[in-house]
Coordinates of C-alpha atoms and ligand atoms in Angstrom, one line a residue:
X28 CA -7.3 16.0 -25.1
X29 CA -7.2 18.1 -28.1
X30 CA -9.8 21.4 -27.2
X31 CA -10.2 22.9 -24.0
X32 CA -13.0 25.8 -22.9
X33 CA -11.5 29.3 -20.8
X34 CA -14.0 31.9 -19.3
X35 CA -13.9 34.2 -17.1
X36 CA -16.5 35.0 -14.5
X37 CA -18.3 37.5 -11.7
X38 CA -16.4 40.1 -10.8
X39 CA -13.5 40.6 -12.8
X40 CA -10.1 40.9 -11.1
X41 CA -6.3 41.3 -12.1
X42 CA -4.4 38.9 -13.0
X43 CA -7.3 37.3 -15.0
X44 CA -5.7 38.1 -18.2
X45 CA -2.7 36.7 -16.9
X46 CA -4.1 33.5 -16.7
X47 CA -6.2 33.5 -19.9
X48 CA -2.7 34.1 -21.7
X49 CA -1.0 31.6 -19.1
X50 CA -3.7 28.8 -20.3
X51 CA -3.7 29.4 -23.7
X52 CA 0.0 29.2 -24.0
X53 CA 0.3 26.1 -21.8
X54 CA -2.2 24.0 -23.5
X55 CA -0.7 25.1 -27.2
X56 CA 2.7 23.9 -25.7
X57 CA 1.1 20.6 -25.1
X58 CA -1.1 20.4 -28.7
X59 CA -4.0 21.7 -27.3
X60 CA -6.1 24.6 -28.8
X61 CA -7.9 26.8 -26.5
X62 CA -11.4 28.2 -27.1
X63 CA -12.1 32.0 -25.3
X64 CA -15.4 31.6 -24.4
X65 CA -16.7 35.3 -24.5
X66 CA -18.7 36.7 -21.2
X67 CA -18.4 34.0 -19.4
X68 CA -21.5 31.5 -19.2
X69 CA -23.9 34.0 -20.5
X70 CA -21.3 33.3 -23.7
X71 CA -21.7 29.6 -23.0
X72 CA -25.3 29.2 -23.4
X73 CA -24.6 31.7 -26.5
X74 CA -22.0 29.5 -28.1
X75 CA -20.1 33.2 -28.1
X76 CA -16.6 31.3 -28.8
X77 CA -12.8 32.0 -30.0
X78 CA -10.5 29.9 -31.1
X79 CA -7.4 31.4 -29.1
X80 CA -4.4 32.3 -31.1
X81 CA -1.1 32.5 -29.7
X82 CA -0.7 36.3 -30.6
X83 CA -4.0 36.9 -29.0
X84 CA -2.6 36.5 -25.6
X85 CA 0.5 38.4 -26.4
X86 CA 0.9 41.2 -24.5
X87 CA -1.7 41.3 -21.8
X88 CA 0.0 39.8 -18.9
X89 CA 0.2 43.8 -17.6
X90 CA -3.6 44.5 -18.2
X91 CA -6.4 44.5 -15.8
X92 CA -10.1 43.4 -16.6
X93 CA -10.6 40.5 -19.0
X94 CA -10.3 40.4 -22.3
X95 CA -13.0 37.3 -22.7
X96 CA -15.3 39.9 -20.8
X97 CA -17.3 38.3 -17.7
X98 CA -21.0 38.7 -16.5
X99 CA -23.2 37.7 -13.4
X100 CA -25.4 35.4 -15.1
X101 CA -28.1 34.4 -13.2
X102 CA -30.1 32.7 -15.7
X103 CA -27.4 30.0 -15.5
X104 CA -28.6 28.1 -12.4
X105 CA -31.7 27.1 -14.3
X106 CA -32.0 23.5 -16.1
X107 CA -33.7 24.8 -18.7
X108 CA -31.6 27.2 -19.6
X109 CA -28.5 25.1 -19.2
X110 CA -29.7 22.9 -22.3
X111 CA -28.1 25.5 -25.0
X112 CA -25.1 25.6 -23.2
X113 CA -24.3 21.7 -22.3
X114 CA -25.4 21.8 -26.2
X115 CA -22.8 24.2 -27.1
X116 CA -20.0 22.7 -25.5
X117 CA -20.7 19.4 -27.0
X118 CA -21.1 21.3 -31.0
X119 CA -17.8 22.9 -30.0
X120 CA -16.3 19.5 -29.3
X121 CA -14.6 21.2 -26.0
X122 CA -13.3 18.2 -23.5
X123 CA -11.9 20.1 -20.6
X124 CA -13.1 23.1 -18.8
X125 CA -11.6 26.1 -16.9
X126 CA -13.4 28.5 -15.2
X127 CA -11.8 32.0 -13.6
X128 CA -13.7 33.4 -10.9
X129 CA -15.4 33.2 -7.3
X130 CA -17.6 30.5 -5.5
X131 CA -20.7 31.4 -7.5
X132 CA -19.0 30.9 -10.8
X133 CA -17.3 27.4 -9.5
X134 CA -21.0 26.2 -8.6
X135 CA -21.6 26.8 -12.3
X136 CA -18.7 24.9 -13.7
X137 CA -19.8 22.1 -11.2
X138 CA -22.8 21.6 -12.6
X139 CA -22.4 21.9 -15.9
X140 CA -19.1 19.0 -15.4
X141 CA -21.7 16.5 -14.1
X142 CA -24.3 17.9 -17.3
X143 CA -21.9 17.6 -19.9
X144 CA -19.5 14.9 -18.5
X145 CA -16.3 16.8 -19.3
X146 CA -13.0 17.5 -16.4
X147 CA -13.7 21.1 -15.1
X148 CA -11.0 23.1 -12.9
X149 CA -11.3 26.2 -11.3
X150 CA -8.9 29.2 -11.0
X151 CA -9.7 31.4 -7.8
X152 CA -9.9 35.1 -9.4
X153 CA -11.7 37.7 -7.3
X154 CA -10.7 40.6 -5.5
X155 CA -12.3 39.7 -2.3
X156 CA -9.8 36.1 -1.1
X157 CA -13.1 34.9 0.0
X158 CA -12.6 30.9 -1.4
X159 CA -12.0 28.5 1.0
X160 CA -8.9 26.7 0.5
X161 CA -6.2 29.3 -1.0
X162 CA -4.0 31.5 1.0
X163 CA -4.4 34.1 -2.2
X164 CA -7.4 34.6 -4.8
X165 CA -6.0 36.5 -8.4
X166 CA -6.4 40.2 -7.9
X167 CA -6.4 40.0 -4.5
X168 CA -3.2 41.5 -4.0
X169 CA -3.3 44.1 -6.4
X170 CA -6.7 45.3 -5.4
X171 CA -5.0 45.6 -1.2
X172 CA -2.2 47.6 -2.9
X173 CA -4.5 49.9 -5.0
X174 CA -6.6 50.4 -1.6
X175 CA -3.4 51.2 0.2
X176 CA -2.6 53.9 -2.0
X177 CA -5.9 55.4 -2.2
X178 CA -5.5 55.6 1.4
X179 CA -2.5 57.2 1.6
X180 CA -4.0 59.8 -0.6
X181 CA -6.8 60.4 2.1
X182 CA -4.3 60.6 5.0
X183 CA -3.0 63.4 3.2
X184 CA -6.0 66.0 3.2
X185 CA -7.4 64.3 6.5
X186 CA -4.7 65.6 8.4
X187 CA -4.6 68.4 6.3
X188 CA -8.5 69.2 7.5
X189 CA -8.3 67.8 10.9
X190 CA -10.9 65.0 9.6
X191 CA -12.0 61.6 10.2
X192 CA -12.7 59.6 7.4
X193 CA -14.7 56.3 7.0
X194 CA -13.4 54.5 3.8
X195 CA -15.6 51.8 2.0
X196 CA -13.7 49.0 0.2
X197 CA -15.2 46.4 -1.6
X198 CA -15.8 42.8 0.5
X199 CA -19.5 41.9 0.1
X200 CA -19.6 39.2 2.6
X201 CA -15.9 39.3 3.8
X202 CA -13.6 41.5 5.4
X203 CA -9.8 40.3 4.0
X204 CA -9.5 44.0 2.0
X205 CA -10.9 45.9 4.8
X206 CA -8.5 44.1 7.5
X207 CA -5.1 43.8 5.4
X208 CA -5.3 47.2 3.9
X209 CA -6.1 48.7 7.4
X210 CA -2.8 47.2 8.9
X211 CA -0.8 48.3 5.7
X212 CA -2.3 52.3 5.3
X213 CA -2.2 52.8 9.5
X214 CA -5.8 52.9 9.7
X215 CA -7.1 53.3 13.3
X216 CA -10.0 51.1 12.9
X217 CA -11.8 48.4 10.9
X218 CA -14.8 47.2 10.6
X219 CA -15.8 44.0 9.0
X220 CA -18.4 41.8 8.9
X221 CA -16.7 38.5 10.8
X222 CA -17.0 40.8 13.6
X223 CA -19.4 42.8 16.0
X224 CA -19.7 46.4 15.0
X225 CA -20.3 48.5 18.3
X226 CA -20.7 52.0 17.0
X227 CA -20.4 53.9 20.6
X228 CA -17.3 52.0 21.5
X229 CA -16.1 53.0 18.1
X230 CA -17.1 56.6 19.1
X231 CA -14.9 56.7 22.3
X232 CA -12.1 55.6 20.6
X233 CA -12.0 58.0 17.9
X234 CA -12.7 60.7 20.8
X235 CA -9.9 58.7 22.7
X236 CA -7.5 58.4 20.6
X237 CA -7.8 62.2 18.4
X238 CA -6.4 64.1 21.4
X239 CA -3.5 66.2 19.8
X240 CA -3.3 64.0 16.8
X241 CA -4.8 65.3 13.3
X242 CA -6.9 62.7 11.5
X243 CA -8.6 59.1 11.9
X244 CA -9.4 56.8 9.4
X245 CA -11.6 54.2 10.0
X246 CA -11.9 51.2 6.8
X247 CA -15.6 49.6 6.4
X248 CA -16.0 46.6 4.6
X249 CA -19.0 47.6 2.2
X250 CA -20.4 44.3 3.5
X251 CA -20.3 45.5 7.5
X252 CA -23.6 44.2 9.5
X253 CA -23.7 47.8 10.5
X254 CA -24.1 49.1 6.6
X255 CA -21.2 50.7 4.3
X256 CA -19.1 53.8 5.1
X257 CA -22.5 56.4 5.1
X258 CA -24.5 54.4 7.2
X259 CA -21.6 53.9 9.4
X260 CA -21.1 57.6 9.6
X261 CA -24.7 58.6 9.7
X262 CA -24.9 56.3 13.2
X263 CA -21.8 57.6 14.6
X264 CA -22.2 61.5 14.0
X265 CA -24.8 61.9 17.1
X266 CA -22.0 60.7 19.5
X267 CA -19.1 62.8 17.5
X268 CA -20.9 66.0 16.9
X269 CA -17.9 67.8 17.4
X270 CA -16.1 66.0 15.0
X271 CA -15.6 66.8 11.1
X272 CA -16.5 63.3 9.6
X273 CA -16.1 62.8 5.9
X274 CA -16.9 59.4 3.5
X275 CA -14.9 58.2 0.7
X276 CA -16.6 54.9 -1.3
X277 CA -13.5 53.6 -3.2
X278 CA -15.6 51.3 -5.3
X279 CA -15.0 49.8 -8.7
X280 CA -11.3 51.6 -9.0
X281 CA -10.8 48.9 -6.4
X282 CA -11.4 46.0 -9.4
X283 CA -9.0 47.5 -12.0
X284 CA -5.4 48.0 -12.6
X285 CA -2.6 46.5 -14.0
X286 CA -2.0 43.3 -11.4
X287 CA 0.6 43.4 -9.2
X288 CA 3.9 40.8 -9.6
X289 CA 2.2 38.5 -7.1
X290 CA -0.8 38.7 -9.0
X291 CA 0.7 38.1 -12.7
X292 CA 3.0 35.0 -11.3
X293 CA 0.2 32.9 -9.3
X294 CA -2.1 34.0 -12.5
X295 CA 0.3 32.0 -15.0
X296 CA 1.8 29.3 -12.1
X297 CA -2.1 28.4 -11.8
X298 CA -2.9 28.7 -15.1
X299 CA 0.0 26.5 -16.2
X300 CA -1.5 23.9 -13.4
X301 CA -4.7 23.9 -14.8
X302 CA -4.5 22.8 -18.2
X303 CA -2.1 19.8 -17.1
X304 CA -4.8 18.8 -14.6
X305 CA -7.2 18.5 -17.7
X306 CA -4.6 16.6 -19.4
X307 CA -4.5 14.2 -16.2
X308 CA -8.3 14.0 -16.6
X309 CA -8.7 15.5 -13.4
X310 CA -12.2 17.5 -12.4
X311 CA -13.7 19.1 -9.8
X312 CA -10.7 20.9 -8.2
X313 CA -9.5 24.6 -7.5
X314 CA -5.9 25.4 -7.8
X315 CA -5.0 27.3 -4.8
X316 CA -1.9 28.3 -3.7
X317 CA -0.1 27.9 0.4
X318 CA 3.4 29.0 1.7
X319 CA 4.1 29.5 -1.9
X320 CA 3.1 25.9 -3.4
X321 CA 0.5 25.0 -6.1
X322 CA -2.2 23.2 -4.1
X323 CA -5.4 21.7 -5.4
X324 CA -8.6 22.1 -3.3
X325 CA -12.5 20.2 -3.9
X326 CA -14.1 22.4 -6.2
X327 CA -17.2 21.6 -3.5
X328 CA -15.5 22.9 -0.5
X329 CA -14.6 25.8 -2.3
X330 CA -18.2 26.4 -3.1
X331 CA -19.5 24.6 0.6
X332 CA -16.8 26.5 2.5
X333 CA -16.3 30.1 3.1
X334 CA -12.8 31.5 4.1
X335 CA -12.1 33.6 7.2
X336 CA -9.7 36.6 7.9
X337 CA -7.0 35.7 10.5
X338 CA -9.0 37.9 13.2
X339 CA -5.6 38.2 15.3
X340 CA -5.1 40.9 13.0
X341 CA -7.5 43.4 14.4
X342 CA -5.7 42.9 18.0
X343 CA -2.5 44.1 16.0
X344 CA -4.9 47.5 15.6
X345 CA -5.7 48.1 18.9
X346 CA -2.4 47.5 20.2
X347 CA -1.3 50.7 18.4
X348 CA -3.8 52.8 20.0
X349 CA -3.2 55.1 22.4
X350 CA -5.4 54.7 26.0
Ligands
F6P18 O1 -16.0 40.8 -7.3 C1 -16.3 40.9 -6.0 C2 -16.9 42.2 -5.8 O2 -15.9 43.1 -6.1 C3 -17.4 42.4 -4.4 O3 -16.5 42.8 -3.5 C4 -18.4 43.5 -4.6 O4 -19.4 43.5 -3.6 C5 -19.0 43.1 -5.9 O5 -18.0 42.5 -6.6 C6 -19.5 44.3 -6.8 O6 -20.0 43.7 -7.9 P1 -20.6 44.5 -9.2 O7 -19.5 45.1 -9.9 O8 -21.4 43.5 -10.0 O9 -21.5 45.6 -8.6

């Protein structure tokens, strides 16, 4: 194997530069050049490519976002449009694949494998921990820990104001942020969507629990069945008139940042992995990572599959509640 392909995309994440340099690096160590494919397969069907220098990834271990760029790119899951891409790939003379992001960008890679006939492996980078298969997703942990603190910033002028808040993190169809940041910032209550929502029984225990004590904050994963942090609030403020309710939408400061040490070291472990699976000739796989090892999971059970919180964890809540 003498050229491999790198892109990056969805949702960016930390800890996506860290593999991008991890990759390159790697695969010159072994007599391989690296192409950077820019914003990720809307670059592919562009032929938007780099040919990676080793100074190019110098230096960016400590920097969030991606410095390929990345894009949702819809157009992708047609053929057609395909055509320019497989085309591209073959001009480019590119015999391995590695794609950085979440389950949508994995089916992408997955096809395109079986269009071009190339080895493609997949590195799990999204803030959300949503891929089946992996204990931890890049940017995961650094997007908790940015939460965290943005929480503890609200804890400050909630008790200050006597106030509860509802605070929206990011987890489209999953709850891991809402639930693990909610145990580490002392949240009272969490809502996510793996779970039933019951907006009176939420109301009572706000009431419950905010005798004598000076603020509540309740995290709601922005993918809730109930609706994000101002529908949540809008249905509960009839049963807490009383109450002085407040929203906070942490959004996209959520997505950046410089990654965390967890982050940077599964980043260039994983990225390290992947460019010696290429060199095995192996395709279709995920490098995930459990009880600290390098693990390799299907690429289609990643994509099939979708991973589930440990629910035990919202007992752990309620057993700090008062009665
Ligand atoms: O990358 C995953 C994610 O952060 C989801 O949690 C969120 O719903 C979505 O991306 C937001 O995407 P965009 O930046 O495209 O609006």
């Amino acid at each position: 194997m003498k050229k491999i392909g790198i892109l990056t995309s969805g949702g960016d994440a930390p800890g996506m530069n860290a593999a991008i340099r991890a990759i390159t690096k790697s695969a010159m160590h072994y007599g391989i050049q690296t192409v950077g494919i820019r914003d990720g397969f809307e670059g592919l069907m562009k032929g938007r490519f780099i040919n990676m220098k080793y100074t190019d990834v110098d230096n960016i271990i400590q920097r969030g976002g991606t410095l390929l760029g990345s894009a949702r790119c819809i157009e992708f899951k047609d053929k057609e449009a395909r055509k320019s891409a497989v085309q591209n790939v073959k001009d480019a003379g590119i015999e391995g694949l590695i794609v950085i992001g979440g389950d949508g960008s994995f089916r992408g890679a997955h096809v395109l494998a079986q269009e071009v006939n190339i080895p493609v492996i997949g590195l799990p980078g999204t803030i959300d921990n949503d891929l089946y298969g992996t204990e931890a997703t890049i940017g995961y942990d650094t997007a908790l820990n940015t939460i965290v603190s943005a929480i503890d910033n609200i804890r400050d002028t909630a008790s200050s104001h006597k106030r509860v808040f509802f605070v929206e993190v990011m987890g489209r169809n999953s709850g891991f942020l809402a639930l693990n940041s909610a145990i580490a910032s002392g949240a009272e209550s969490v809502l996510i969507p793996e779970t039933i929502t019951d907006i009176k029984a939420l109301a009572e225990q706000l009431r419950t629990q905010n005798k004598g004590r000076r603020s509540s904050i309740v995290i709601v994963a922005e993918g809730d069945e109930e609706g994000g942090a101002m529908d949540i609030m809008r249905k509960i403020q009839p049963h807490l008139e009383d109450f002085r309710l407040r929203t906070t939408i942490l959004g996209h400061i959520q997505r950046g940042g410089s990654p965390s040490y967890f982050d940077r070291a599964l980043a260039t472990r994983s990225g390290v992995m992947a460019v010696e699976l290429l060199m095995k000739g192996i395709s279709n796989k995920m490098v995930g990572i459990k009880a600290d090892e390098l693990i390799t999971v299907d690429l289609k059970d990643a994509i099939e599959k979708h991973a589930i919180p440990n629910l035990e964890k919202e007992d752990i809540l309620k057993k700090l509640l008062t009665k």
